PDB file of C-alpha atoms in Angstrom:
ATOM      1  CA  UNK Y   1      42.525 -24.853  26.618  1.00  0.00           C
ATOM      2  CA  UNK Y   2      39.514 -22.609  27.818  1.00  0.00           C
ATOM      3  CA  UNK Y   3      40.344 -19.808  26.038  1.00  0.00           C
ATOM      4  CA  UNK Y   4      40.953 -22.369  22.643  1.00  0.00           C
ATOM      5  CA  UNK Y   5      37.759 -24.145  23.120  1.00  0.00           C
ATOM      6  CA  UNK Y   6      35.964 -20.778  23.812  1.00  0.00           C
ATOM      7  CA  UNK Y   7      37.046 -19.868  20.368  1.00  0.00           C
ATOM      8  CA  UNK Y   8      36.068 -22.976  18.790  1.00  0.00           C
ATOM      9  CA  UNK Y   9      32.506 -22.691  19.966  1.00  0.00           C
ATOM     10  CA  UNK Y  10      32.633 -19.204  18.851  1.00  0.00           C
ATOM     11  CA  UNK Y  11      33.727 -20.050  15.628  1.00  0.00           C
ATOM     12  CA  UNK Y  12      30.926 -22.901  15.451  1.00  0.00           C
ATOM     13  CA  UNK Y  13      27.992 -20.360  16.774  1.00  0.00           C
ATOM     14  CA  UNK Y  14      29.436 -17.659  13.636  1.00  0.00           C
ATOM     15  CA  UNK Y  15      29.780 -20.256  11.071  1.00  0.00           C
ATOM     16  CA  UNK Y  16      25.878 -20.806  11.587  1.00  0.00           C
ATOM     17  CA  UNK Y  17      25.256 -17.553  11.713  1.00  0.00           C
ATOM     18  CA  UNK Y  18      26.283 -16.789   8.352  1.00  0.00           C
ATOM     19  CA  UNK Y  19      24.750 -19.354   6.985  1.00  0.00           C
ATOM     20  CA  UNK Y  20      21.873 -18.232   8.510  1.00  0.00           C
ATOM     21  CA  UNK Y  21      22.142 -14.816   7.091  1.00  0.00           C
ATOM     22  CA  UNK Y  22      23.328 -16.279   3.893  1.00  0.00           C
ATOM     23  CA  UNK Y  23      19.802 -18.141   3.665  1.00  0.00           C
ATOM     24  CA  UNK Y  24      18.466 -14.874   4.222  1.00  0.00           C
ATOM     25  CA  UNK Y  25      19.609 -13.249   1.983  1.00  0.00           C
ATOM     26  CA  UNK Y  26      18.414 -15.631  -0.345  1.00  0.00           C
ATOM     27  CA  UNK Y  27      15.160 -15.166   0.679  1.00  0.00           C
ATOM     28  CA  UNK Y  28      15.104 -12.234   0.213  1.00  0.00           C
ATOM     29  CA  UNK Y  29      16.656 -11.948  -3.341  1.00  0.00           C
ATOM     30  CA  UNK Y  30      13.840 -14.526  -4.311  1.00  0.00           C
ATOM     31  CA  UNK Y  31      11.058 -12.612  -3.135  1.00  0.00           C
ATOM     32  CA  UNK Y  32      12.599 -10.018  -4.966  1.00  0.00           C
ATOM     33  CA  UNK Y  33      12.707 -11.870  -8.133  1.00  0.00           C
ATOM     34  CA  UNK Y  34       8.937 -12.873  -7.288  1.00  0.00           C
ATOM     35  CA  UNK Y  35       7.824  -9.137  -6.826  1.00  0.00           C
ATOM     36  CA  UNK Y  36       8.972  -7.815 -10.238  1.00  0.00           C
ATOM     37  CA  UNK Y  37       7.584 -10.976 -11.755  1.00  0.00           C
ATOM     38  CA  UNK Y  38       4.100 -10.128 -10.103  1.00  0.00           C
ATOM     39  CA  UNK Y  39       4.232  -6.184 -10.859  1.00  0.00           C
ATOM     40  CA  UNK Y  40       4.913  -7.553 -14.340  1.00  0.00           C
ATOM     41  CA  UNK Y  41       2.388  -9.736 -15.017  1.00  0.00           C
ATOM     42  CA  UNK Y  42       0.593  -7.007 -13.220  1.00  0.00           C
ATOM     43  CA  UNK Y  43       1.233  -4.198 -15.712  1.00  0.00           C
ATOM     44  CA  UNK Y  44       0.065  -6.443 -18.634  1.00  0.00           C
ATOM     45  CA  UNK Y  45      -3.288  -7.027 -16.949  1.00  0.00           C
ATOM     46  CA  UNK Y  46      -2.444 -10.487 -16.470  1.00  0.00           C
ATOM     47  CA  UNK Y  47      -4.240 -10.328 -12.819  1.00  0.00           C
ATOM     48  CA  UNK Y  48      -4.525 -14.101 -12.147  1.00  0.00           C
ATOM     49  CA  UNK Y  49      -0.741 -14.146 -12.559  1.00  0.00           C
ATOM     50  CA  UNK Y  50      -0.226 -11.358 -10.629  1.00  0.00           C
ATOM     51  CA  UNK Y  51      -2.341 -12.640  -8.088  1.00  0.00           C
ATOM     52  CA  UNK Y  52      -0.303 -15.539  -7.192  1.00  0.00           C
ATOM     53  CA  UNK Y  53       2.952 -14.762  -7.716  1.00  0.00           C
ATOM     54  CA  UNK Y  54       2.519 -11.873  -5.301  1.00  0.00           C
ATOM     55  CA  UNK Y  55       1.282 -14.749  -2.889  1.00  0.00           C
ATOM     56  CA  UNK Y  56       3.674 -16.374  -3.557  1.00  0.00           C
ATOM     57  CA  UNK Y  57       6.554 -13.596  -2.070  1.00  0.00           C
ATOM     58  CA  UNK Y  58       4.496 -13.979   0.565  1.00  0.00           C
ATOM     59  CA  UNK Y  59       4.309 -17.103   1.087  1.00  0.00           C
ATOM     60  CA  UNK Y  60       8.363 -17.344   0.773  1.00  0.00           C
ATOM     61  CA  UNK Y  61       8.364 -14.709   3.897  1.00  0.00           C
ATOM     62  CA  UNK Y  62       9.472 -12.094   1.642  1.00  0.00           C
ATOM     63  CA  UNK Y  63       8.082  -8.178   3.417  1.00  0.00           C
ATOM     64  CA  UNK Y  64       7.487  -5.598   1.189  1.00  0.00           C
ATOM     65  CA  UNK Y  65       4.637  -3.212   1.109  1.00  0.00           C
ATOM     66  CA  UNK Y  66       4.383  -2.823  -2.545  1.00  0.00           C
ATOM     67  CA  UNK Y  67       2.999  -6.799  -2.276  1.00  0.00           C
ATOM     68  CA  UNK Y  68       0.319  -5.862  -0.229  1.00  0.00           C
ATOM     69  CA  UNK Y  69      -0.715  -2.702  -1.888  1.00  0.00           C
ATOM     70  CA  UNK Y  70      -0.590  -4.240  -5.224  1.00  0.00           C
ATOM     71  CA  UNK Y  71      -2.219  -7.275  -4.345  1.00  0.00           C
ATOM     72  CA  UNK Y  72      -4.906  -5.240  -2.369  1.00  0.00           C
ATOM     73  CA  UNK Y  73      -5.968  -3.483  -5.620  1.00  0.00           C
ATOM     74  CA  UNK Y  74      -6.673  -6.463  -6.740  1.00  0.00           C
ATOM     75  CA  UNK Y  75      -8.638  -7.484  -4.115  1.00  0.00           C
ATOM     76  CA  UNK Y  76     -10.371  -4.029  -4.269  1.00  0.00           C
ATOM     77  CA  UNK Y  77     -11.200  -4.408  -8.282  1.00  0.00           C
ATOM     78  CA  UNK Y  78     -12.772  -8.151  -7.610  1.00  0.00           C
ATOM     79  CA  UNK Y  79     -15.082  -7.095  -4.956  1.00  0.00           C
ATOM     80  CA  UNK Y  80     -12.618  -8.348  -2.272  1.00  0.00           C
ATOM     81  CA  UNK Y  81     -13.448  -5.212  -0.042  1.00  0.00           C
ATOM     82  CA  UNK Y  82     -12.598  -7.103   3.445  1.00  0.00           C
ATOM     83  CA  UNK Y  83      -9.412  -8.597   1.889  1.00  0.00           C
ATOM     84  CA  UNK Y  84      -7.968  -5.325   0.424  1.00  0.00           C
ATOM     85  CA  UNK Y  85      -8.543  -3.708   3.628  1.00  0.00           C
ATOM     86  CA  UNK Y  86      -6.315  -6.510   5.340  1.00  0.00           C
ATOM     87  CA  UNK Y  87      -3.813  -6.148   2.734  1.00  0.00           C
ATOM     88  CA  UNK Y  88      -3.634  -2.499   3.022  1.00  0.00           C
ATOM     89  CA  UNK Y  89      -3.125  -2.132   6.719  1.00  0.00           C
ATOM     90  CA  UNK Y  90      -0.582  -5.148   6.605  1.00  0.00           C
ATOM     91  CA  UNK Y  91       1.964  -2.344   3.826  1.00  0.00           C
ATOM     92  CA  UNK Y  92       1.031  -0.123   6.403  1.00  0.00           C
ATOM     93  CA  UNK Y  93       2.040  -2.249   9.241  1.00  0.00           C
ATOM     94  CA  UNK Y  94       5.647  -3.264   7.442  1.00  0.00           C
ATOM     95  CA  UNK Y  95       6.156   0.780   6.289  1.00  0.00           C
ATOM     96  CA  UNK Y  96       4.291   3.004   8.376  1.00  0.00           C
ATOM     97  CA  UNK Y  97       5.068   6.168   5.791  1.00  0.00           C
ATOM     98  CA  UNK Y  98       3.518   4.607   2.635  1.00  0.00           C
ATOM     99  CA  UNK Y  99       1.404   7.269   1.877  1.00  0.00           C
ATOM    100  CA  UNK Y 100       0.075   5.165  -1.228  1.00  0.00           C
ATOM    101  CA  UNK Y 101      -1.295   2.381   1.497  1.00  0.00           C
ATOM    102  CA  UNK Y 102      -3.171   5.048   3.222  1.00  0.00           C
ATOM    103  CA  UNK Y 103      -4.343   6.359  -0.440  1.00  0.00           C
ATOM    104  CA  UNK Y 104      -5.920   3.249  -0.855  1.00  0.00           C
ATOM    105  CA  UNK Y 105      -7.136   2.526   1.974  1.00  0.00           C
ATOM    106  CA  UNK Y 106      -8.635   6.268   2.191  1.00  0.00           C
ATOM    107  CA  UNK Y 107     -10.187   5.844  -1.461  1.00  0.00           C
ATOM    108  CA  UNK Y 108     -11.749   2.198  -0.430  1.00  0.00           C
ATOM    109  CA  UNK Y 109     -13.333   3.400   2.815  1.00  0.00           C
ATOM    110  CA  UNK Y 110     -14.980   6.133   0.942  1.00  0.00           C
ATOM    111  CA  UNK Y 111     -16.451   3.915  -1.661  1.00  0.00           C
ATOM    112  CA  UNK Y 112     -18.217   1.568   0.989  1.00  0.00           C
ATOM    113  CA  UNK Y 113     -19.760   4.145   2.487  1.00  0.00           C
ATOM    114  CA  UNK Y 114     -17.418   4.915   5.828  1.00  0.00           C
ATOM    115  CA  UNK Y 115     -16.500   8.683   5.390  1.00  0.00           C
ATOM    116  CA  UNK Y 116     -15.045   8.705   8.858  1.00  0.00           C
ATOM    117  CA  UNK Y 117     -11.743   6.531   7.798  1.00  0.00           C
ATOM    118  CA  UNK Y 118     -11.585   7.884   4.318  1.00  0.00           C
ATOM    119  CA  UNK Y 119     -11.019  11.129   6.346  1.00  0.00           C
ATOM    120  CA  UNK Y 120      -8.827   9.207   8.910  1.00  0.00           C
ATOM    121  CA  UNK Y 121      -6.461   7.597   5.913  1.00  0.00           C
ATOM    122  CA  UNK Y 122      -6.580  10.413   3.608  1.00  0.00           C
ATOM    123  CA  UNK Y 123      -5.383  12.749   5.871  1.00  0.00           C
ATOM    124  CA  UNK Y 124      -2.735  10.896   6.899  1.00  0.00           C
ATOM    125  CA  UNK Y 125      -1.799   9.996   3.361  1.00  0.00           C
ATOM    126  CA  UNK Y 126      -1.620  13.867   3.254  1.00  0.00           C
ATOM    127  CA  UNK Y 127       0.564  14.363   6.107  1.00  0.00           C
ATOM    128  CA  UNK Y 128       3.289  11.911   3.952  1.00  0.00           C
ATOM    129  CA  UNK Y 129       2.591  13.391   0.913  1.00  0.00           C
ATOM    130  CA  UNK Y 130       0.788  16.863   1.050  1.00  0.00           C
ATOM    131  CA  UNK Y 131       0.376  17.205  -2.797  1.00  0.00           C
ATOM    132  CA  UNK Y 132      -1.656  13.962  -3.666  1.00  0.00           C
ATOM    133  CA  UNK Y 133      -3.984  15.106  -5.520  1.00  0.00           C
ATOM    134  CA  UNK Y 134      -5.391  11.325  -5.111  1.00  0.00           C
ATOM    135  CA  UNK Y 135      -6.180  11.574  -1.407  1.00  0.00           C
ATOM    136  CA  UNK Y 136      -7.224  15.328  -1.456  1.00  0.00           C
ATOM    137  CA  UNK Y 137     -10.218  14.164  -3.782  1.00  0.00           C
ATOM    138  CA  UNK Y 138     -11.297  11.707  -1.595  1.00  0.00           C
ATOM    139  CA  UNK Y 139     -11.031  13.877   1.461  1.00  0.00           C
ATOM    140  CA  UNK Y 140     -12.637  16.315  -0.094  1.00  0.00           C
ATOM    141  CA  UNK Y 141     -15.789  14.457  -1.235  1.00  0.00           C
ATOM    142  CA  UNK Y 142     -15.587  11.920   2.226  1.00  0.00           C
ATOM    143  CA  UNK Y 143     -15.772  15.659   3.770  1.00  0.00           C
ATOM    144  CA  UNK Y 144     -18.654  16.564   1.906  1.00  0.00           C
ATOM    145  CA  UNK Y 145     -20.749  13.528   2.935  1.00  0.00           C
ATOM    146  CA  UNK Y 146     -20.077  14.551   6.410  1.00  0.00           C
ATOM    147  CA  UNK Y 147     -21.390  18.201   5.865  1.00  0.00           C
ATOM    148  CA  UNK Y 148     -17.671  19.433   6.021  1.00  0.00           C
ATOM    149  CA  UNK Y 149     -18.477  21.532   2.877  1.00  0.00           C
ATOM    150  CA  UNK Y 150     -15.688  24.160   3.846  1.00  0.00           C
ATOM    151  CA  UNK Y 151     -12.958  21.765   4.180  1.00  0.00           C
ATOM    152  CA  UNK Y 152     -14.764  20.119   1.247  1.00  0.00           C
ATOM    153  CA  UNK Y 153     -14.211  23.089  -0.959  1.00  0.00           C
ATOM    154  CA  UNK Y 154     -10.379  23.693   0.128  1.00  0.00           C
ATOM    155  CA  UNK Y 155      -9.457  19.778  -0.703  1.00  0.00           C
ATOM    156  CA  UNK Y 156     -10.615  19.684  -3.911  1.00  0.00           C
ATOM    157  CA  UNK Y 157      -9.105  23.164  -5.053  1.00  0.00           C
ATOM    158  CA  UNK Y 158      -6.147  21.943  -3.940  1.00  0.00           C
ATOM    159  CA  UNK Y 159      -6.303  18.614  -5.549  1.00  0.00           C
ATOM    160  CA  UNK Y 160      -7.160  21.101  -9.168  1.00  0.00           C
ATOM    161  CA  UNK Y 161      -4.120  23.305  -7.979  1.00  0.00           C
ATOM    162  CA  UNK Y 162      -2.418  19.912  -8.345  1.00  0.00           C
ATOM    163  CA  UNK Y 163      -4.098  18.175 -11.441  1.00  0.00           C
ATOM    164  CA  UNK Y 164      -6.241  20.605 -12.847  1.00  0.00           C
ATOM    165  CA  UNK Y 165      -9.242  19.456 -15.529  1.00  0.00           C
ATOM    166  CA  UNK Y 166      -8.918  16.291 -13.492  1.00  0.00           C
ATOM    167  CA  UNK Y 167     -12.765  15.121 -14.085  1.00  0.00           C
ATOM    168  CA  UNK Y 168     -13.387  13.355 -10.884  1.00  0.00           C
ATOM    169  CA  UNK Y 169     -12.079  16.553  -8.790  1.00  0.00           C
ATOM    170  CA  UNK Y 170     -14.985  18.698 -11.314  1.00  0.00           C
ATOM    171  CA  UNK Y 171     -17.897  16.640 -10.583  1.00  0.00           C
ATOM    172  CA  UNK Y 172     -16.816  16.338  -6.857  1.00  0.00           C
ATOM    173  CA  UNK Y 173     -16.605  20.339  -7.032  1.00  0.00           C
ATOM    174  CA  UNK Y 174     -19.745  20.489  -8.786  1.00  0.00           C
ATOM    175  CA  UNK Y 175     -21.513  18.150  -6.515  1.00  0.00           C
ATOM    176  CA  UNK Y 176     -20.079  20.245  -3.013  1.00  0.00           C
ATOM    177  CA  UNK Y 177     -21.467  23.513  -4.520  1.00  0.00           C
ATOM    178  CA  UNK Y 178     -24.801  21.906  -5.522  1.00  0.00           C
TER     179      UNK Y 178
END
């Protein structure tokens, strides 16, 4: 009778369980469905859309960086500068080798002014993904604001070796040699 009832409870305890895991799994299939709806309305510049359905997969508990990044560029186009920042380091948090979070993040630090962590995230967007031509132009210039203008010089030949005529790696050039 032990041994029967031990089953029974057993058999109680994995019935929950799977429903558990079934619910889930429905969560997860939602926020899902909620992500490509938000990189859609995303794509056809339909930001206020965007905006909340990517909320939205959060809201439903759904984890995926690509949420965070995506809705941190919009933060980072409105002005949201404190917000994107969050957002970025929360992809980062849930997948530590996004180099596209550290990108991001790298590229936003630069533009308000802190060279120091456009260096720091840059770099390690580099270490993920050596040939980002991206994060080597924003090293490269965050360098040159810090009188790096060596390690200036190689990051944006590199990020030409990668894109080459790419305009914003020429006037960065231009500016390090002036």
């Amino acid at each position: 009778l032990g041994q029967a009832l031990g089953n029974v409870v057993a058999g109680f305890g994995e019935q929950k369980g799977r429903k558990q895991k079934k619910a889930r799994q429905d969560s997860q299939i939602s926020g899902e469905n909620l992500l490509t709806n938000a990189i859609d309305y995303h794509i056809r510049g339909d930001l206020v859309n965007a905006e909340s359905t990517y909320r939205e997969a959060i809201k439903s508990g759904y984890r995926n960086h690509a949420i965070f990044i995506n809705l941190g560029v919009i933060c980072k186009n409105n002005g949201r500068f404190e917000e994107a920042i969050a957002l970025y380091k929360k992809a980062i948090e849930i997948n530590s080798d996004e180099p596209d979070a550290y990108t991001n993040l790298g590229n936003l630090y630069q533009n308000l002014g802190n060279f120091e962590g456009a260096v720091a995230y840059s770099g390690k967007s580099l270490e993920l993904k050596p040939d980002n031509p991206e994060a080597l132009i924003t090293l490269g210039w965050s360098q040159k604001e810090l009188g790096n203008l060596d390690q200036a010089v190689a990051s944006t030949l590199k990020a030409l070796e990668l894109k080459p005529n790419n305009p914003d790696a020429l006037m960065n050039l231009g500016g390090i040699f002036k």
